[in-house]
XYZ file of C-alpha atoms in Angstrom:
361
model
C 34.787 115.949 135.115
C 38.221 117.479 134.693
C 40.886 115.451 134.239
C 43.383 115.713 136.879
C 46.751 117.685 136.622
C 49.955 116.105 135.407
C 52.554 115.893 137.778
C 55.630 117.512 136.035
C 59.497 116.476 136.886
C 61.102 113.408 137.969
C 59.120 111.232 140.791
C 61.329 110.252 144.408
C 62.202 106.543 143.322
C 62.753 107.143 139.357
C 65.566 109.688 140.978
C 66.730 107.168 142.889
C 66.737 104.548 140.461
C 68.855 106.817 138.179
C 71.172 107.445 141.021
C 71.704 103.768 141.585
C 72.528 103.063 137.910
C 74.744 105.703 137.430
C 76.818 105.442 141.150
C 79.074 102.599 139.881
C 80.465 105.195 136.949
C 80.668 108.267 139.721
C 82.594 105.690 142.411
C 85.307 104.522 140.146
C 85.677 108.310 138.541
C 85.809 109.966 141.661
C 88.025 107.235 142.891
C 90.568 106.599 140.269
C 90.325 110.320 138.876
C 89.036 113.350 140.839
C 91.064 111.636 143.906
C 94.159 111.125 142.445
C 93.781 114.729 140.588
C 93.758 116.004 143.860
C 96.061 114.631 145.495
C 98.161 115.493 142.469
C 97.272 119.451 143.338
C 98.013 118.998 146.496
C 101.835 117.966 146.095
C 102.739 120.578 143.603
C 102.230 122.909 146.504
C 103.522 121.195 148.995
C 107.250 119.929 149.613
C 106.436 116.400 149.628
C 109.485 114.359 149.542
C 107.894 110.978 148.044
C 108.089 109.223 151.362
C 104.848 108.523 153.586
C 101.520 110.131 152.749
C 100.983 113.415 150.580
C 98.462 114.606 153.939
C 100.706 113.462 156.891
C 101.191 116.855 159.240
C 105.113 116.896 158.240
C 104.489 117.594 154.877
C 105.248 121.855 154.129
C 102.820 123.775 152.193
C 104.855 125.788 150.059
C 102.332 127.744 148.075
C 103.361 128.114 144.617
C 106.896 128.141 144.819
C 107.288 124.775 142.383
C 105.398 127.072 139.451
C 107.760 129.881 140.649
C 110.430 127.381 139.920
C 109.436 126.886 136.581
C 108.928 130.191 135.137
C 110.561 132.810 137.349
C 113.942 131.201 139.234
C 117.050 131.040 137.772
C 118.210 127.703 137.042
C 118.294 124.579 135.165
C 114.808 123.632 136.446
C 113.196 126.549 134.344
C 115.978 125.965 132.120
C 114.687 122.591 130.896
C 111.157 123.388 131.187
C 111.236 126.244 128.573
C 113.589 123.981 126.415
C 110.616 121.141 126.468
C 108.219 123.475 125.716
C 110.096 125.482 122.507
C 110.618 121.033 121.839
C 106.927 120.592 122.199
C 105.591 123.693 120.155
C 107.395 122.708 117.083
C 105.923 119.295 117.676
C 102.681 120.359 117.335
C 103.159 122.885 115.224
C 104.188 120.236 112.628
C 103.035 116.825 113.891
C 99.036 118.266 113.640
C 99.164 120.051 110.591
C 100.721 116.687 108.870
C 98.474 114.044 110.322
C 95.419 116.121 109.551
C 95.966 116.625 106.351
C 97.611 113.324 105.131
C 94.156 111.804 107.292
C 92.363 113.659 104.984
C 94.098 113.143 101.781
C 93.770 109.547 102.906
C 89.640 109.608 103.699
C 89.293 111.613 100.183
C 91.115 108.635 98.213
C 89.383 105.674 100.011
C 85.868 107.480 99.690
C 86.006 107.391 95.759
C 83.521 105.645 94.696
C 85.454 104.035 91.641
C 87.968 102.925 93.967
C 88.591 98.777 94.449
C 89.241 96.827 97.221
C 88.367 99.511 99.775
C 88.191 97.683 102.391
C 92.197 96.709 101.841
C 93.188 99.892 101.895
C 91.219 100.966 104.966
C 92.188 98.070 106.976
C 96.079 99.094 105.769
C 95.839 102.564 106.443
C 94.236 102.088 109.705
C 96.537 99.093 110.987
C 99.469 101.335 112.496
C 97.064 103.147 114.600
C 95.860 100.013 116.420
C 99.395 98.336 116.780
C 101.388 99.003 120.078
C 103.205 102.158 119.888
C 106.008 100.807 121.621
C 106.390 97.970 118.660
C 106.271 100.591 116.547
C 108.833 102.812 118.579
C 111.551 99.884 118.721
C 111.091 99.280 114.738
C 111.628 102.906 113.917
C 114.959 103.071 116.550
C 116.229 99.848 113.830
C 114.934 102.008 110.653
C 116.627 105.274 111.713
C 119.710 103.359 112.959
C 122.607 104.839 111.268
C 123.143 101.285 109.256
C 119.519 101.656 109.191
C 117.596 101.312 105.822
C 116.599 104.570 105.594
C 120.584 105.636 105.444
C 121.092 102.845 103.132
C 118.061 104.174 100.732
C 119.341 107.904 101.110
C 122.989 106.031 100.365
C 121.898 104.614 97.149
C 120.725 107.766 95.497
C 124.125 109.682 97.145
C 122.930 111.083 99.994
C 124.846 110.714 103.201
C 122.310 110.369 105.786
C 122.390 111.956 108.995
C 122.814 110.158 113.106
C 119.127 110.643 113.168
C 118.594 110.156 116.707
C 122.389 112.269 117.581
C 121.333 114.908 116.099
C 120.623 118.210 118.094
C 120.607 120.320 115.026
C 117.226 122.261 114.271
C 116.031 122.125 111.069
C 115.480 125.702 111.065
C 118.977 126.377 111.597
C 120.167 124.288 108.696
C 117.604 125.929 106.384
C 119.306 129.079 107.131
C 123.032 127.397 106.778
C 121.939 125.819 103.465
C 120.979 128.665 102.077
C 124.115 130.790 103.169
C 121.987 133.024 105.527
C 123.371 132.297 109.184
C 126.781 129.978 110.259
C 126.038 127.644 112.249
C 129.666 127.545 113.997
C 129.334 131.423 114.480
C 125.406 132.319 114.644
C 123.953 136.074 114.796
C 125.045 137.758 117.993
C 121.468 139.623 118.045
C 120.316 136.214 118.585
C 122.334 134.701 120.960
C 122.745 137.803 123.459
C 119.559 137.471 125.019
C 115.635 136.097 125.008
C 112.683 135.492 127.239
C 112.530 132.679 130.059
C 116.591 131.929 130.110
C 116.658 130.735 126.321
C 118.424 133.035 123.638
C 116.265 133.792 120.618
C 118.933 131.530 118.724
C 117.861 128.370 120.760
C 113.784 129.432 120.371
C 114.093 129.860 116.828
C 116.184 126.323 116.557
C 112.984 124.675 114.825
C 112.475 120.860 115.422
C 115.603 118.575 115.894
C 116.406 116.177 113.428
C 116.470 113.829 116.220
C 112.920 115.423 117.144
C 111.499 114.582 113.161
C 112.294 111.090 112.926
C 109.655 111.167 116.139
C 107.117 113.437 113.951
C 107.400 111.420 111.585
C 106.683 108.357 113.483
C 103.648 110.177 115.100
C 102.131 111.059 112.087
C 102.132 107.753 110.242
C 100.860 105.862 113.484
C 97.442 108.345 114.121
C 96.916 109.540 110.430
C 94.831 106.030 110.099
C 92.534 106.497 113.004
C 91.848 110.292 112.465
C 91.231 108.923 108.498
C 87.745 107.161 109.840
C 86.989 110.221 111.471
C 86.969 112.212 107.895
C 85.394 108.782 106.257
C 82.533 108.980 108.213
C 81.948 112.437 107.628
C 82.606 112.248 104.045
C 80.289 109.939 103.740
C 77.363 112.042 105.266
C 77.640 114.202 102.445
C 74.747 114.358 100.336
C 75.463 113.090 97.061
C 73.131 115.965 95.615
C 75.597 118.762 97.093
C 78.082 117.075 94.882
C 75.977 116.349 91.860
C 75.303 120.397 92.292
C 78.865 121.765 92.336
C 79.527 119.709 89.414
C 76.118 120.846 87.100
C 77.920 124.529 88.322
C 81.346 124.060 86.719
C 83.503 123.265 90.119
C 86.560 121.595 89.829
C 88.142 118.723 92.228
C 90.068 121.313 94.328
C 86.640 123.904 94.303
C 84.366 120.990 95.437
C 86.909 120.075 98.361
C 87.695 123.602 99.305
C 83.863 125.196 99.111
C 81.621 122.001 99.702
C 83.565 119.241 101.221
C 85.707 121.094 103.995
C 82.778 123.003 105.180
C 80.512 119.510 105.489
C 82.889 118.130 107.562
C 83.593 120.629 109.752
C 82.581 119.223 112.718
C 84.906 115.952 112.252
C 87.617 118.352 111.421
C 87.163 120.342 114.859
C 87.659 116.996 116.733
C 90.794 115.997 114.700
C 92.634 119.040 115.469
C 91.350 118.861 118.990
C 92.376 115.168 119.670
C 95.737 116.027 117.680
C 96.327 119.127 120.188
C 95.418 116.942 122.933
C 97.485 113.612 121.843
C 100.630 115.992 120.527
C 100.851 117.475 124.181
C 100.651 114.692 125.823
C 103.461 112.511 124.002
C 105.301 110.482 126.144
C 106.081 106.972 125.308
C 107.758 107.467 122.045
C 110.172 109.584 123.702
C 110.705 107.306 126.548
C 111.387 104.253 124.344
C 113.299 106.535 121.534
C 115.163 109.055 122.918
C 114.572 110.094 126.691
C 115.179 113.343 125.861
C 118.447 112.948 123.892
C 120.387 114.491 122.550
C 121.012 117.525 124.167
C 117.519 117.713 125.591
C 115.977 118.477 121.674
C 112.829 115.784 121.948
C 112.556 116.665 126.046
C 108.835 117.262 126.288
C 106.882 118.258 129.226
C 105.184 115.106 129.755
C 108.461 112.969 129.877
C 110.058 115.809 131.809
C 107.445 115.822 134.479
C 108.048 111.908 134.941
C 111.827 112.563 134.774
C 111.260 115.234 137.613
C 109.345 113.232 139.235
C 110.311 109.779 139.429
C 114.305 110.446 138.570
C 115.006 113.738 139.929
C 112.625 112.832 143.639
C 111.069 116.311 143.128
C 107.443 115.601 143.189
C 106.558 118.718 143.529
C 108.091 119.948 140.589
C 106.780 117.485 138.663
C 103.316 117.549 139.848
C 103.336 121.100 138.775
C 104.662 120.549 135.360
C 101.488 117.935 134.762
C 99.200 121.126 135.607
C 101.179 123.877 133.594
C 100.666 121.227 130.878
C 97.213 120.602 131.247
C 96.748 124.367 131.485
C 98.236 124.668 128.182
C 95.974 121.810 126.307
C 92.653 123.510 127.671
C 93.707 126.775 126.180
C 94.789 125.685 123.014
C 91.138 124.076 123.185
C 89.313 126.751 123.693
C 91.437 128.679 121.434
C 91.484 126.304 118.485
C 87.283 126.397 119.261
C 87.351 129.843 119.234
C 88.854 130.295 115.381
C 86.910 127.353 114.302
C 83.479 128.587 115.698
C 80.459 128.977 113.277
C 79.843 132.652 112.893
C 76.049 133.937 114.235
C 75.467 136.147 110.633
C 77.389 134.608 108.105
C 78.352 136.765 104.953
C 77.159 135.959 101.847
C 79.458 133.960 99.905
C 79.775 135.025 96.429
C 80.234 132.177 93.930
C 84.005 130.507 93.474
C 83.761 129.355 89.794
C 81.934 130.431 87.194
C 78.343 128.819 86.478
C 78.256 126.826 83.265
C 76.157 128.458 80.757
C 73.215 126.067 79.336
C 73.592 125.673 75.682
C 70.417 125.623 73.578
C-alpha cells in the first residue's frame, strides 16, 4: 500500500501560531518606529508649524521645498547645513579610521597568548564604552579646560596649549601655516573667491577644528573598547594551524597580520566600519553637552543641527528634512563601504608575500 503524500508548507494554525508570537515585536515596531518615521516624512514636506497635529487639514503641503532649502536657496539655512556636513566628513574621515585601528591594535595585544591578567586589561579597555557618555563628556570639558591638565602637561614640557574648545582653527589650515605654505591672516584668493553649495574652497578644505579634535578624540577612546570584542572574537576563530603555517613559511608579525589575520576577520571588520559610519553620523550628545556647535559653528553636525532647527529655530520642517538627508547619507556610505569591501566572485591567485624557508638537511 503506498504511503500517502506529504503535505509540503506551513499548516493554517502553525501560521497562526507564528503570527501570534511574533505580533507583540510587529505592534511596538510599527508603533514606536514605522509610525513615527512617517509622520517624520510627512512634516518635512509639509509647513507644519509645531502646533496641533502633523494631519490636521490646516497644515500646507509644500512638496520639497525644505530639501530645496537646504541645498539650492540662498541663505544661512543651506549655509549651516553644508558647514555641518564639511564638520561631519572630517569627523568620520578621522574618528573611523582611529577607532578601528587602535580597536584592533587593542584585540591583537589582549589575544596574545603569553599575555597576563587578560581579563584586566579587557575589562579596562572595554570600561569607557559602557560608562555614560555624558559622564564622560563633562570630564573631558574639565580635562580640555584651559587650566585643564592637559594644558598643564603640554605646559610642563613648554608647550603653550591651545583654548581647545575656542578654537575655530582647522587643523589643515595650521599644517599649511606651520609649514610656511598659506597665511592664515591673508589665505589664497583662488580659495576664497568661490566653491560649491555657498562655502569657499578655503572653508571646505579647513580640516577638523581643534575644537572639533578634542571631540574625536573623545569618540575614539569611548567606542575603541567595544569595537575591540568585536576583533577578539574574531581573532579568536582563527585556526591556530593557519598561524602555525605562516610561521613554518617564514612570515613575519606584520606578514601574518596583513596576509592571514586581516583577511580572517573580515567579516568583523565590515561591521566595525559599518557601525563606526553609522555611530560617527549620528553624533549628537557629545556635541550637545561639549560644544553646541561652538565656536563658530566648527563641531555643528547634522544631527545636532536638525534638533537645533527643530526644537530652537520652530522649523520642523527643516529639521525633519535634515534627519532624512542624513539618513540618506549613512545608507549610501553603507552600501558603498559594502561595495569596496565585497568578496570578489574569481579571486586572483595570490602569489606568495615572503619567501618560503628552505628545509635544511
Amino acid at each position: 500500500m503506498a504511503e500517502p503524500r506529504r503535505r509540503s508548507g506551513i499548516r493554517g494554525n502553525e501560521a497562526a501560531a507564528g503570527w501570534l508570537f511574533v505580533a507583540p515585536a510587529v505592534l511596538i515596531l510599527g508603533l514606536f518606529l514605522v509610525l513615527p518615521i512617517g509622520m517624520a516624512l510627512w512634516v518635512s514636506v509639509s509647513g507644519w508649524n509645531g502646533q496641533g497635529s502633523p494631519f490636521a487639514a490646516g497644515v500646507p503641503y509644500v512638496g520639497a521645498d525644505n530639501y530645496a532649502e537646504l541645498f539650492l536657496d540662498d541663505g544661512l539655512t543651506r549655509e549651516n547645513f553644508m558647514i555641518s556636513l564639511r564638520n561631519n566628513l572630517y569627523y568620520v574621515a578621522v574618528a573611523v579610521p582611529a577607532q578601528t585601528l587602535l580597536a584592533l591594535a587593542l584585540a591583537l595585544v589582549v589575544n596574545q597568548r603569553f599575555l597576563k591578567a587578560t581579563s584586566f586589561f579587557r575589562t579596562a579597555f572595554y570600561f569607557p564604552s559602557v560608562t555614560s557618555s555624558v559622564a564622560i563628556s563633562v570630564v573631558f570639558l574639565f580635562l580640555f579646560a584651559n587650566s585643564g591638565a592637559v594644558n598643564a602637561l603640554l605646559a610642563m614640557v613648554g608647550i603653550s596649549g591651545p583654548a581647545w574648545f575656542a578654537d575655530p582653527r582647522g587643523l589643515l589650515h595650521l599644517i599649511l601655516d606651520g609649514l610656511g605654505l598659506v597665511d592664515l591672516t591673508a589665505p589664497p584668493a583662488a580659495l576664497t573667491g568661490g566653491g560649491p553649495f555657498g562655502l569657499s574652497w578655503w572653508e571646505w578644505l579647513a580640516g577638523p577644528s581643534v575644537a572639533m579634535s578634542t571631540i574625536i578624540m573623545l569618540v575614539v577612546w569611548t567606542t575603541s573598547g567595544t569595537f575591540m570584542l568585536i576583533f577578539l572574537a574574531a581573532l579568536q576563530d582563527v585556526p591556530v594551524q593557519v598561524e602555525e603555517a605562516s610561521l613554518i613559511d617564514g612570515a613575519n608579525a606584520w606578514q601574518r597580520v596583513r596576509h592571514v589575520t586581516l583577511p580572517m576577520v573580515k567579516p568583523a571588520l565590515f561591521l566595525v566600519i559599518t557601525l563606526g559610519l553609522i555611530g560617527t553620523w549620528q553624533v549628537f550628545d557629545q556635541i550637545y553637552v561639549m560644544s553646541q556647535g561652538k565656536p563658530a559653528n566648527t563641531t555643528l553636525t547634522p544631527a545636532y543641527l536638525s534638533y537645533r532647527t527643530a526644537f530652537t529655530d520652530f522649523s520642523y520642517g527643516t529639521g525633519a528634512a535634515i534627519s532624512f538627508v542624513l539618513f540618506l547619507i549613512i545608507v549610501v556610505m553603507t552600501l558603498l563601504q559594502r561595495w569596496i569591501m565585497r568578496d570578489r566572485d574569481e579571486p586572483r591567485p595570490r602569489r606568495r608575500w615572503w619567501p618560503r624557508r628552505r628545509s635544511t638537511p
